[in-house]
Coordinates of C-alpha atoms in Angstrom, one line a residue:
X1 CA 55.2 122.3 56.5
X2 CA 54.3 118.0 56.5
X3 CA 58.0 117.3 57.9
X4 CA 57.6 120.4 60.5
X5 CA 54.2 119.4 61.8
X6 CA 55.6 115.3 62.1
X7 CA 59.0 117.0 64.0
X8 CA 55.7 118.6 66.4
X9 CA 54.5 115.7 67.5
X10 CA 57.6 113.5 67.5
X11 CA 58.6 116.3 70.0
X12 CA 55.8 116.5 72.7
X13 CA 55.5 112.4 72.2
X14 CA 59.3 112.4 73.2
X15 CA 59.5 114.8 75.7
X16 CA 56.9 114.2 78.3
X17 CA 58.6 110.4 77.8
X18 CA 61.9 110.8 79.0
X19 CA 60.9 113.7 81.8
X20 CA 58.7 111.3 83.8
X21 CA 61.6 108.7 83.3
X22 CA 64.3 111.4 84.4
X23 CA 62.1 112.0 86.9
X24 CA 61.6 108.9 88.5
X25 CA 65.3 108.3 88.9
X26 CA 66.6 107.2 92.5
X27 CA 69.7 108.9 94.5
X28 CA 72.1 106.1 95.6
X29 CA 73.4 106.6 99.4
X30 CA 76.6 104.8 100.7
X31 CA 75.8 102.2 103.2
X32 CA 78.4 100.7 104.8
X33 CA 80.0 102.0 108.5
X34 CA 83.1 103.8 107.4
X35 CA 85.5 103.5 103.5
X36 CA 88.4 103.7 102.5
X37 CA 89.9 105.6 99.7
X38 CA 92.9 103.6 98.5
X39 CA 94.4 105.9 96.6
X40 CA 94.6 109.1 98.7
X41 CA 94.0 107.3 102.2
X42 CA 91.5 109.2 103.9
X43 CA 88.9 107.6 105.5
X44 CA 85.4 108.1 105.6
X45 CA 83.3 107.3 108.4
X46 CA 79.3 107.7 108.7
X47 CA 77.8 109.7 111.4
X48 CA 74.0 109.6 112.7
X49 CA 72.4 111.3 109.9
X50 CA 73.7 109.3 107.0
X51 CA 76.5 112.1 106.1
X52 CA 80.3 111.1 107.2
X53 CA 83.7 112.7 109.0
X54 CA 86.8 112.8 106.3
X55 CA 89.7 111.7 108.3
X56 CA 92.9 111.8 105.8
X57 CA 95.3 110.0 105.8
X58 CA 97.3 111.1 108.6
X59 CA 94.4 111.3 110.9
X60 CA 93.6 115.1 111.2
X61 CA 89.4 115.1 110.5
X62 CA 88.9 117.8 107.2
X63 CA 85.2 117.2 107.1
X64 CA 82.7 116.9 110.0
X65 CA 79.7 116.6 107.1
X66 CA 80.7 114.9 104.1
X67 CA 77.4 113.8 101.5
X68 CA 76.5 109.8 101.8
X69 CA 74.8 110.5 98.5
X70 CA 78.5 111.6 96.8
X71 CA 79.3 110.1 93.7
X72 CA 82.5 109.1 95.5
X73 CA 81.0 107.1 98.0
X74 CA 78.4 105.6 95.8
X75 CA 80.2 104.5 92.7
X76 CA 84.5 106.3 92.8
X77 CA 86.5 103.2 91.6
X78 CA 89.4 104.6 94.8
X79 CA 86.4 103.3 97.0
X80 CA 86.2 100.9 98.8
X81 CA 84.4 99.5 102.3
X82 CA 86.1 98.5 105.4
X83 CA 84.1 95.5 106.1
X84 CA 84.6 93.2 109.7
X85 CA 87.3 91.5 108.2
X86 CA 89.5 94.3 106.8
X87 CA 92.4 95.9 108.7
X88 CA 94.1 99.2 107.8
X89 CA 97.8 99.4 108.5
X90 CA 99.9 102.0 109.6
X91 CA 103.6 102.9 110.0
X92 CA 105.4 105.9 111.9
X93 CA 109.0 106.7 112.1
X94 CA 110.7 106.6 115.6
X95 CA 114.2 107.0 116.6
X96 CA 115.2 106.3 113.3
X97 CA 113.5 103.3 112.6
X98 CA 110.0 102.4 110.4
X99 CA 107.5 101.1 112.9
X100 CA 104.2 99.2 111.5
X101 CA 100.3 98.1 113.2
X102 CA 97.5 96.2 111.3
X103 CA 94.6 97.5 113.3
X104 CA 91.3 96.4 112.1
X105 CA 89.2 98.9 109.9
X106 CA 86.1 99.5 112.6
X107 CA 89.2 101.3 115.1
X108 CA 90.0 104.5 116.0
X109 CA 92.9 106.4 114.0
X110 CA 96.4 105.8 116.1
X111 CA 97.9 109.4 116.7
X112 CA 100.8 110.0 115.2
X113 CA 100.5 107.5 113.3
X114 CA 99.7 107.5 109.3
X115 CA 97.4 104.8 107.0
X116 CA 99.5 103.0 104.1
X117 CA 97.8 100.0 103.6
X118 CA 94.4 98.5 103.5
X119 CA 94.2 94.9 103.9
X120 CA 90.4 92.8 103.0
X121 CA 90.2 88.7 102.9
X122 CA 92.7 88.4 100.5
X123 CA 92.9 91.5 98.6
X124 CA 95.9 93.9 99.6
X125 CA 95.2 97.9 98.8
X126 CA 98.9 99.3 99.1
X127 CA 97.5 103.2 99.6

């Protein structure tokens, strides 16, 4: 009986402590203007309201309101912020010839081109 009373007292002390600690958890939010997923080639561009537009590797709009608190953007291991000194590598097959373009990361996706890489200050990521 004494063990049962001790367990109840311990539970009454521990449960409120954990619930108050969990209630103070802060929601993480993506802050960069744009991101690229180096595994899939998807590009995320910030809207005015803190959400993001998601584009495919070929520049097709997939989602208009992708959450800025999404675990993919906040802590995804393949997500890289596109900074001022980052460039995206695009390629296109034109009459049997493979053409490439290297454009600043914040520019719009060129029509009929496919994103194949990210270059950031000495770090290259093949998509």
